[in-house]
Short mmCIF file of C-alpha atoms in Angstrom, two decimals:
data_model
loop_
_atom_site.label_atom_id
_atom_site.label_comp_id
_atom_site.label_asym_id
_atom_site.label_seq_id
_atom_site.Cartn_x
_atom_site.Cartn_y
_atom_site.Cartn_z
CA UNK A 1 21.44 2.24 -7.84
CA UNK A 2 18.06 3.95 -7.78
CA UNK A 3 15.16 1.65 -8.62
CA UNK A 4 12.37 2.42 -11.07
CA UNK A 5 9.95 2.69 -8.15
CA UNK A 6 12.17 5.28 -6.40
CA UNK A 7 12.53 7.32 -9.61
CA UNK A 8 8.77 7.28 -10.24
CA UNK A 9 8.07 8.18 -6.61
CA UNK A 10 10.17 11.35 -6.97
CA UNK A 11 8.27 12.27 -10.14
CA UNK A 12 4.92 11.65 -8.45
CA UNK A 13 5.37 14.10 -5.56
CA UNK A 14 4.75 17.30 -7.57
CA UNK A 15 2.08 15.55 -9.65
CA UNK A 16 0.19 14.54 -6.52
CA UNK A 17 0.43 18.08 -5.25
CA UNK A 18 -0.90 19.46 -8.53
CA UNK A 19 -3.79 16.98 -8.72
CA UNK A 20 -4.56 17.08 -4.97
CA UNK A 21 -4.01 13.36 -4.68
CA UNK A 22 -1.67 11.43 -2.44
CA UNK A 23 0.53 8.52 -3.32
CA UNK A 24 -0.33 5.21 -1.70
CA UNK A 25 1.94 2.75 -3.50
CA UNK A 26 3.93 2.03 -6.66
CA UNK A 27 4.52 -1.44 -8.10
CA UNK A 28 6.79 -2.21 -11.03
CA UNK A 29 6.64 -5.87 -11.92
CA UNK A 30 6.64 -8.28 -14.82
CA UNK A 31 3.65 -10.52 -15.47
CA UNK A 32 3.54 -13.01 -18.34
CA UNK A 33 6.37 -11.23 -20.13
CA UNK A 34 4.84 -7.74 -19.83
CA UNK A 35 6.13 -5.05 -17.48
CA UNK A 36 3.52 -3.11 -15.49
CA UNK A 37 3.97 0.18 -13.68
CA UNK A 38 1.06 0.45 -11.26
CA UNK A 39 0.59 3.69 -9.38
CA UNK A 40 -2.00 3.78 -6.61
CA UNK A 41 -3.28 7.19 -5.52
CA UNK A 42 -6.19 8.47 -3.49
CA UNK A 43 -7.79 11.71 -2.36
CA UNK A 44 -9.35 12.83 0.89
CA UNK A 45 -12.78 12.70 -0.75
CA UNK A 46 -12.28 9.47 -2.71
CA UNK A 47 -10.66 9.03 -6.09
CA UNK A 48 -12.64 9.72 -9.27
CA UNK A 49 -12.00 8.61 -12.84
CA UNK A 50 -11.09 12.22 -13.68
CA UNK A 51 -8.43 12.14 -10.95
CA UNK A 52 -6.94 8.95 -12.45
CA UNK A 53 -6.93 10.46 -15.94
CA UNK A 54 -5.23 13.66 -14.73
CA UNK A 55 -2.51 11.73 -12.87
CA UNK A 56 -2.03 9.34 -15.81
CA UNK A 57 -1.60 12.17 -18.31
CA UNK A 58 0.91 14.05 -16.14
CA UNK A 59 3.04 11.07 -15.14
CA UNK A 60 3.00 9.66 -18.68
CA UNK A 61 4.48 12.90 -20.06
CA UNK A 62 7.18 12.95 -17.35
CA UNK A 63 8.09 9.28 -17.86
CA UNK A 64 8.43 9.77 -21.63
CA UNK A 65 10.32 13.05 -21.26
CA UNK A 66 12.88 11.69 -18.79
CA UNK A 67 13.04 8.14 -20.26
CA UNK A 68 12.89 6.61 -16.77
CA UNK A 69 12.02 3.09 -17.95
CA UNK A 70 14.00 1.55 -20.81
CA UNK A 71 11.76 -1.44 -21.55
CA UNK A 72 8.18 -1.37 -22.81
CA UNK A 73 5.60 -1.30 -20.04
CA UNK A 74 1.92 -0.77 -19.31
CA UNK A 75 1.02 2.19 -17.08
CA UNK A 76 -1.93 1.81 -14.71
CA UNK A 77 -3.09 4.53 -12.32
CA UNK A 78 -5.86 3.59 -9.93
CA UNK A 79 -7.27 3.63 -6.45
CA UNK A 80 -5.73 1.15 -4.03
CA UNK A 81 -9.22 -0.15 -3.31
CA UNK A 82 -10.86 -1.14 -0.07
CA UNK A 83 -7.89 -3.27 0.98
CA UNK A 84 -5.19 -0.68 0.47
CA UNK A 85 -1.70 -1.42 1.76
CA UNK A 86 -0.43 0.22 4.94
CA UNK A 87 3.23 0.73 4.09
CA UNK A 88 4.27 3.44 6.51
CA UNK A 89 4.10 4.14 10.22
CA UNK A 90 1.78 7.06 9.40
CA UNK A 91 -0.57 4.83 7.38
CA UNK A 92 -0.80 2.35 10.25
CA UNK A 93 -1.42 5.13 12.77
CA UNK A 94 -4.24 6.47 10.56
CA UNK A 95 -5.75 2.98 10.38
CA UNK A 96 -6.33 2.71 14.15
CA UNK A 97 -9.98 1.74 14.57
CA UNK A 98 -10.05 -0.10 11.23
CA UNK A 99 -10.17 -3.79 10.39
CA UNK A 100 -6.73 -4.87 9.14
CA UNK A 101 -4.71 -7.82 7.90
CA UNK A 102 -1.12 -8.15 9.16
CA UNK A 103 1.48 -10.68 8.01
CA UNK A 104 4.53 -11.01 10.27
CA UNK A 105 8.14 -11.98 9.62
CA UNK A 106 8.35 -14.15 12.74
CA UNK A 107 5.38 -16.19 13.93
CA UNK A 108 3.53 -15.24 17.09
CA UNK A 109 2.04 -18.29 18.82
CA UNK A 110 2.76 -20.26 15.63
CA UNK A 111 0.68 -17.87 13.52
CA UNK A 112 2.11 -15.64 10.78
CA UNK A 113 -1.03 -13.80 9.63
CA UNK A 114 -3.59 -11.92 11.71
CA UNK A 115 -6.86 -10.23 10.86
CA UNK A 116 -8.73 -8.05 13.30
CA UNK A 117 -9.51 -4.59 14.60
CA UNK A 118 -6.47 -2.36 15.05
CA UNK A 119 -7.10 -1.12 18.59
CA UNK A 120 -3.98 0.99 18.99
CA UNK A 121 -0.52 1.75 17.64
CA UNK A 122 1.79 3.22 20.24
CA UNK A 123 5.52 2.87 20.90
CA UNK A 124 5.87 0.88 17.66
CA UNK A 125 3.45 -1.80 18.90
CA UNK A 126 0.28 -2.68 17.00
CA UNK A 127 -2.51 -4.01 19.18
CA UNK A 128 -5.07 -6.07 17.29
CA UNK A 129 -8.26 -7.60 18.59
CA UNK A 130 -8.64 -10.85 16.67
CA UNK A 131 -11.24 -13.58 16.74
CA UNK A 132 -9.78 -17.05 17.38
CA UNK A 133 -12.55 -19.61 16.99
CA UNK A 134 -15.21 -17.93 19.14
CA UNK A 135 -12.99 -15.86 21.45
CA UNK A 136 -11.65 -12.36 21.02
CA UNK A 137 -7.98 -12.00 21.94
CA UNK A 138 -5.63 -9.04 21.88
CA UNK A 139 -2.40 -9.58 20.02
CA UNK A 140 0.60 -7.26 20.27
CA UNK A 141 2.82 -7.05 17.21
CA UNK A 142 6.06 -5.08 17.08
CA UNK A 143 6.18 -2.83 14.02
CA UNK A 144 9.61 -4.30 13.20
CA UNK A 145 7.94 -7.73 12.86
CA UNK A 146 5.36 -6.50 10.30
CA UNK A 147 6.05 -7.96 6.87
CA UNK A 148 2.85 -6.63 5.24
CA UNK A 149 -0.14 -4.73 6.49
CA UNK A 150 -3.32 -3.67 4.71
CA UNK A 151 -6.86 -2.65 5.38
CA UNK A 152 -9.21 -5.62 5.20
CA UNK A 153 -12.88 -6.09 4.44
CA UNK A 154 -14.83 -7.64 7.31
CA UNK A 155 -17.44 -10.25 6.38
#
């Protein structure tokens, strides 16, 4: 059975092409009894309010026309923000040189969450330089062990 997210993703591809945006993520979840469809897009030059409005208008028409979602929901189209998720191999590869947060499925040295500079991503291995107390250490994480990854803001 095709999920709502998968259906919306298919609808978003031509819309992103038309609006010169690219799809970062789609969330469809219920909060306090209300369903939310959240679509995160971006552009090479940074997302504007006009970009969000254009995407919202186009996807809204398609969703209504094809009756993709049977229950009532709130539609939100926005930028993923400074801490955008890294959900694909390509997104992680593009993030090399950035400060990231990585949560793993299986602990490494009894730790399940790492934050540091993504030094490299080769042969499905992420290499992070993390600060542990006052020492920098390199941590290797197999891509298959990554539960969640996102850009992070360094303080």
